[in-house]
Amino acid sequence: MGFFAIGQDLDVLLQNKSLEDAQLLQALETFATKAEQNRQGVYLFGVHKTSQLLAATAAGYDFIDLDRLDPIESMTSKLRRYDWEQVYAPKVQEALGETEQEA
């Protein structure tokens, strides 16, 4: 019998420390790399900020507990939906404009 995953608690990791995001990313990457070398899954608990969530995702964490993630309601006015169709939207508008000019 073995362990399925090992993990970290950010509250404990950051206790009485002020790590820059780059330093935190390095610490998370190191932990995830060592877990992967030992064929272990890796999880993170105590995520409070979106930057911490992104750092854990980039480092390859398998499980991330988001119960403590601060609400992003203050950001919702800045969020916009972006789908694959919008990649072509400028070209479609450009083509429609050219068609109208030709007519």
Short mmCIF file of N, CA and C in Angstrom, two decimals:
data_model
loop_
_atom_site.label_atom_id
_atom_site.label_comp_id
_atom_site.label_asym_id
_atom_site.label_seq_id
_atom_site.Cartn_x
_atom_site.Cartn_y
_atom_site.Cartn_z
N MET A 1 0.85 -1.18 0.00
CA MET A 1 0.00 0.00 0.00
C MET A 1 0.89 1.24 0.00
N GLY A 2 0.53 2.22 -0.80
CA GLY A 2 1.32 3.45 -0.88
C GLY A 2 0.43 4.66 -0.78
N PHE A 3 1.07 5.78 -0.93
CA PHE A 3 0.34 7.04 -0.90
C PHE A 3 -0.12 7.40 -2.30
N PHE A 4 -1.31 7.95 -2.40
CA PHE A 4 -1.82 8.39 -3.69
C PHE A 4 -1.26 9.77 -4.03
N ALA A 5 -1.19 10.65 -3.02
CA ALA A 5 -0.71 12.00 -3.25
C ALA A 5 -0.13 12.58 -1.97
N ILE A 6 0.77 13.51 -2.15
CA ILE A 6 1.30 14.26 -1.02
C ILE A 6 1.01 15.73 -1.28
N GLY A 7 1.01 16.53 -0.23
CA GLY A 7 0.63 17.91 -0.46
C GLY A 7 1.22 18.90 0.50
N GLN A 8 0.85 20.14 0.26
CA GLN A 8 1.32 21.26 1.06
C GLN A 8 0.12 22.11 1.47
N ASP A 9 0.27 22.79 2.60
CA ASP A 9 -0.70 23.78 3.06
C ASP A 9 -0.02 25.14 2.94
N LEU A 10 -0.55 26.00 2.08
CA LEU A 10 0.08 27.30 1.88
C LEU A 10 0.10 28.14 3.15
N ASP A 11 -0.91 27.98 4.01
CA ASP A 11 -0.92 28.73 5.27
C ASP A 11 0.30 28.39 6.11
N VAL A 12 0.69 27.12 6.10
CA VAL A 12 1.88 26.70 6.86
C VAL A 12 3.15 27.12 6.12
N LEU A 13 3.16 26.94 4.81
CA LEU A 13 4.34 27.29 4.00
C LEU A 13 4.66 28.78 4.09
N LEU A 14 3.64 29.62 4.09
CA LEU A 14 3.84 31.07 4.07
C LEU A 14 3.81 31.70 5.45
N GLN A 15 3.65 30.90 6.48
CA GLN A 15 3.55 31.42 7.84
C GLN A 15 4.79 32.23 8.21
N ASN A 16 4.56 33.49 8.57
CA ASN A 16 5.63 34.42 8.97
C ASN A 16 6.67 34.63 7.88
N LYS A 17 6.29 34.42 6.63
CA LYS A 17 7.21 34.63 5.51
C LYS A 17 6.51 35.50 4.48
N SER A 18 7.27 36.28 3.77
CA SER A 18 6.69 37.03 2.66
C SER A 18 7.45 36.63 1.40
N LEU A 19 6.91 35.66 0.70
CA LEU A 19 7.52 35.19 -0.54
C LEU A 19 6.94 35.97 -1.71
N GLU A 20 7.80 36.39 -2.60
CA GLU A 20 7.33 36.97 -3.85
C GLU A 20 6.69 35.85 -4.66
N ASP A 21 5.83 36.21 -5.62
CA ASP A 21 5.17 35.19 -6.44
C ASP A 21 6.18 34.30 -7.15
N ALA A 22 7.29 34.88 -7.61
CA ALA A 22 8.32 34.09 -8.31
C ALA A 22 8.95 33.06 -7.36
N GLN A 23 9.18 33.45 -6.12
CA GLN A 23 9.75 32.53 -5.14
C GLN A 23 8.76 31.43 -4.80
N LEU A 24 7.49 31.81 -4.66
CA LEU A 24 6.45 30.82 -4.37
C LEU A 24 6.33 29.83 -5.52
N LEU A 25 6.35 30.33 -6.75
CA LEU A 25 6.27 29.45 -7.91
C LEU A 25 7.43 28.46 -7.91
N GLN A 26 8.62 28.94 -7.61
CA GLN A 26 9.79 28.05 -7.56
C GLN A 26 9.62 26.98 -6.49
N ALA A 27 9.14 27.36 -5.31
CA ALA A 27 8.93 26.39 -4.22
C ALA A 27 7.87 25.35 -4.62
N LEU A 28 6.80 25.80 -5.26
CA LEU A 28 5.75 24.87 -5.67
C LEU A 28 6.25 23.94 -6.77
N GLU A 29 7.01 24.48 -7.72
CA GLU A 29 7.57 23.65 -8.79
C GLU A 29 8.52 22.60 -8.25
N THR A 30 9.37 22.98 -7.31
CA THR A 30 10.32 22.05 -6.71
C THR A 30 9.58 20.90 -6.02
N PHE A 31 8.55 21.24 -5.25
CA PHE A 31 7.77 20.22 -4.55
C PHE A 31 7.09 19.29 -5.54
N ALA A 32 6.47 19.87 -6.57
CA ALA A 32 5.76 19.05 -7.57
C ALA A 32 6.72 18.15 -8.34
N THR A 33 7.90 18.67 -8.66
CA THR A 33 8.90 17.87 -9.39
C THR A 33 9.36 16.68 -8.56
N LYS A 34 9.63 16.91 -7.28
CA LYS A 34 10.05 15.81 -6.40
C LYS A 34 8.94 14.77 -6.25
N ALA A 35 7.70 15.24 -6.16
CA ALA A 35 6.57 14.30 -6.05
C ALA A 35 6.46 13.47 -7.32
N GLU A 36 6.62 14.11 -8.47
CA GLU A 36 6.54 13.41 -9.75
C GLU A 36 7.66 12.37 -9.87
N GLN A 37 8.86 12.73 -9.42
CA GLN A 37 9.98 11.79 -9.47
C GLN A 37 9.70 10.55 -8.64
N ASN A 38 8.91 10.71 -7.58
CA ASN A 38 8.55 9.59 -6.72
C ASN A 38 7.19 8.98 -7.08
N ARG A 39 6.70 9.36 -8.26
CA ARG A 39 5.43 8.85 -8.78
C ARG A 39 4.27 9.07 -7.80
N GLN A 40 4.23 10.27 -7.25
CA GLN A 40 3.17 10.66 -6.34
C GLN A 40 2.36 11.79 -6.95
N GLY A 41 1.07 11.79 -6.69
CA GLY A 41 0.26 12.94 -7.03
C GLY A 41 0.59 14.05 -6.04
N VAL A 42 0.21 15.26 -6.37
CA VAL A 42 0.53 16.37 -5.48
C VAL A 42 -0.69 17.29 -5.36
N TYR A 43 -0.94 17.74 -4.12
CA TYR A 43 -2.08 18.62 -3.90
C TYR A 43 -1.66 19.85 -3.10
N LEU A 44 -2.48 20.87 -3.17
CA LEU A 44 -2.21 22.12 -2.47
C LEU A 44 -3.46 22.56 -1.74
N PHE A 45 -3.28 22.94 -0.49
CA PHE A 45 -4.37 23.38 0.36
C PHE A 45 -4.06 24.81 0.83
N GLY A 46 -5.08 25.61 1.05
CA GLY A 46 -4.86 26.95 1.58
C GLY A 46 -4.62 28.02 0.53
N VAL A 47 -5.15 27.82 -0.67
CA VAL A 47 -4.99 28.80 -1.74
C VAL A 47 -5.92 29.98 -1.45
N HIS A 48 -5.34 31.18 -1.36
CA HIS A 48 -6.13 32.38 -1.06
C HIS A 48 -6.25 33.32 -2.25
N LYS A 49 -5.28 33.30 -3.13
CA LYS A 49 -5.25 34.28 -4.22
C LYS A 49 -5.20 33.58 -5.57
N THR A 50 -5.68 34.29 -6.57
CA THR A 50 -5.66 33.76 -7.93
C THR A 50 -4.24 33.49 -8.39
N SER A 51 -3.29 34.33 -7.99
CA SER A 51 -1.90 34.12 -8.39
C SER A 51 -1.36 32.81 -7.82
N GLN A 52 -1.79 32.45 -6.62
CA GLN A 52 -1.38 31.18 -6.03
C GLN A 52 -2.00 30.01 -6.80
N LEU A 53 -3.25 30.17 -7.20
CA LEU A 53 -3.92 29.14 -8.00
C LEU A 53 -3.19 28.94 -9.32
N LEU A 54 -2.83 30.03 -9.99
CA LEU A 54 -2.12 29.94 -11.26
C LEU A 54 -0.74 29.32 -11.08
N ALA A 55 -0.05 29.68 -9.99
CA ALA A 55 1.28 29.12 -9.72
C ALA A 55 1.18 27.61 -9.53
N ALA A 56 0.19 27.16 -8.78
CA ALA A 56 0.03 25.72 -8.54
C ALA A 56 -0.35 24.99 -9.83
N THR A 57 -1.19 25.60 -10.62
CA THR A 57 -1.58 24.99 -11.89
C THR A 57 -0.38 24.88 -12.82
N ALA A 58 0.41 25.95 -12.90
CA ALA A 58 1.60 25.94 -13.75
C ALA A 58 2.63 24.94 -13.26
N ALA A 59 2.71 24.74 -11.95
CA ALA A 59 3.67 23.79 -11.40
C ALA A 59 3.24 22.34 -11.60
N GLY A 60 1.98 22.12 -11.97
CA GLY A 60 1.53 20.76 -12.26
C GLY A 60 0.85 20.06 -11.11
N TYR A 61 0.29 20.80 -10.17
CA TYR A 61 -0.42 20.17 -9.06
C TYR A 61 -1.66 19.45 -9.58
N ASP A 62 -1.91 18.26 -9.03
CA ASP A 62 -3.04 17.45 -9.47
C ASP A 62 -4.35 17.87 -8.81
N PHE A 63 -4.27 18.26 -7.55
CA PHE A 63 -5.45 18.63 -6.79
C PHE A 63 -5.18 19.95 -6.09
N ILE A 64 -6.12 20.88 -6.20
CA ILE A 64 -5.95 22.20 -5.57
C ILE A 64 -7.25 22.51 -4.84
N ASP A 65 -7.13 22.73 -3.53
CA ASP A 65 -8.30 23.05 -2.71
C ASP A 65 -8.57 24.54 -2.82
N LEU A 66 -9.77 24.89 -3.24
CA LEU A 66 -10.10 26.30 -3.46
C LEU A 66 -11.06 26.86 -2.41
N ASP A 67 -11.26 26.15 -1.30
CA ASP A 67 -12.20 26.60 -0.29
C ASP A 67 -11.85 27.97 0.28
N ARG A 68 -10.59 28.31 0.32
CA ARG A 68 -10.17 29.57 0.91
C ARG A 68 -9.90 30.66 -0.13
N LEU A 69 -10.14 30.38 -1.38
CA LEU A 69 -9.89 31.36 -2.43
C LEU A 69 -10.79 32.57 -2.22
N ASP A 70 -10.18 33.74 -2.20
CA ASP A 70 -10.94 34.97 -2.00
C ASP A 70 -11.94 35.15 -3.14
N PRO A 71 -13.12 35.71 -2.83
CA PRO A 71 -14.11 35.91 -3.89
C PRO A 71 -13.58 36.84 -4.97
N ILE A 72 -13.91 36.53 -6.20
CA ILE A 72 -13.45 37.38 -7.30
C ILE A 72 -14.57 38.27 -7.81
N GLU A 73 -15.58 38.47 -6.98
CA GLU A 73 -16.71 39.28 -7.40
C GLU A 73 -16.28 40.70 -7.76
N SER A 74 -15.25 41.21 -7.13
CA SER A 74 -14.79 42.56 -7.44
C SER A 74 -14.19 42.63 -8.84
N MET A 75 -13.81 41.48 -9.39
CA MET A 75 -13.20 41.45 -10.72
C MET A 75 -14.20 41.20 -11.83
N THR A 76 -15.41 40.78 -11.50
CA THR A 76 -16.32 40.31 -12.54
C THR A 76 -16.60 41.35 -13.60
N SER A 77 -16.56 42.63 -13.27
CA SER A 77 -16.83 43.64 -14.28
C SER A 77 -15.72 43.68 -15.33
N LYS A 78 -14.54 43.18 -15.00
CA LYS A 78 -13.42 43.19 -15.93
C LYS A 78 -13.35 41.91 -16.77
N LEU A 79 -14.10 40.89 -16.39
CA LEU A 79 -14.04 39.62 -17.09
C LEU A 79 -14.95 39.64 -18.31
N ARG A 80 -14.45 39.13 -19.40
CA ARG A 80 -15.22 39.05 -20.63
C ARG A 80 -15.10 37.63 -21.19
N ARG A 81 -16.19 37.14 -21.77
CA ARG A 81 -16.17 35.81 -22.38
C ARG A 81 -15.37 35.89 -23.67
N TYR A 82 -14.54 34.89 -23.91
CA TYR A 82 -13.73 34.84 -25.13
C TYR A 82 -13.78 33.43 -25.67
N ASP A 83 -14.41 33.27 -26.83
CA ASP A 83 -14.54 31.97 -27.47
C ASP A 83 -13.71 31.94 -28.75
N TRP A 84 -13.58 30.76 -29.31
CA TRP A 84 -12.78 30.60 -30.53
C TRP A 84 -13.34 31.42 -31.67
N GLU A 85 -14.68 31.64 -31.68
CA GLU A 85 -15.27 32.42 -32.77
C GLU A 85 -14.74 33.85 -32.80
N GLN A 86 -14.38 34.36 -31.63
CA GLN A 86 -13.91 35.74 -31.55
C GLN A 86 -12.52 35.91 -32.17
N VAL A 87 -11.80 34.83 -32.34
CA VAL A 87 -10.51 34.90 -33.00
C VAL A 87 -10.70 35.39 -34.44
N TYR A 88 -11.78 34.92 -35.06
CA TYR A 88 -12.05 35.26 -36.46
C TYR A 88 -12.96 36.48 -36.62
N ALA A 89 -13.52 36.98 -35.55
CA ALA A 89 -14.46 38.09 -35.64
C ALA A 89 -13.91 39.30 -36.40
N PRO A 90 -12.69 39.76 -36.14
CA PRO A 90 -12.18 40.91 -36.89
C PRO A 90 -12.10 40.63 -38.38
N LYS A 91 -11.72 39.42 -38.78
CA LYS A 91 -11.63 39.07 -40.20
C LYS A 91 -13.01 39.03 -40.84
N VAL A 92 -14.00 38.53 -40.10
CA VAL A 92 -15.36 38.48 -40.62
C VAL A 92 -15.89 39.89 -40.81
N GLN A 93 -15.66 40.76 -39.82
CA GLN A 93 -16.12 42.14 -39.93
C GLN A 93 -15.42 42.84 -41.09
N GLU A 94 -14.14 42.57 -41.24
CA GLU A 94 -13.37 43.15 -42.34
C GLU A 94 -13.92 42.68 -43.68
N ALA A 95 -14.21 41.38 -43.79
CA ALA A 95 -14.75 40.83 -45.03
C ALA A 95 -16.13 41.40 -45.32
N LEU A 96 -16.95 41.55 -44.29
CA LEU A 96 -18.28 42.12 -44.49
C LEU A 96 -18.18 43.57 -44.94
N GLY A 97 -17.23 44.30 -44.40
CA GLY A 97 -17.03 45.69 -44.79
C GLY A 97 -16.62 45.80 -46.24
N GLU A 98 -15.75 44.90 -46.69
CA GLU A 98 -15.30 44.90 -48.09
C GLU A 98 -16.45 44.56 -49.03
N THR A 99 -17.32 43.63 -48.61
CA THR A 99 -18.45 43.23 -49.43
C THR A 99 -19.43 44.40 -49.58
N GLU A 100 -19.66 45.13 -48.49
CA GLU A 100 -20.57 46.27 -48.55
C GLU A 100 -20.02 47.36 -49.45
N GLN A 101 -18.71 47.57 -49.43
CA GLN A 101 -18.09 48.60 -50.26
C GLN A 101 -18.16 48.24 -51.74
N GLU A 102 -18.08 46.93 -52.04
CA GLU A 102 -18.13 46.47 -53.44
C GLU A 102 -19.53 46.62 -54.01
N ALA A 103 -20.54 46.54 -53.16
CA ALA A 103 -21.94 46.58 -53.62
C ALA A 103 -22.39 47.94 -53.97
#
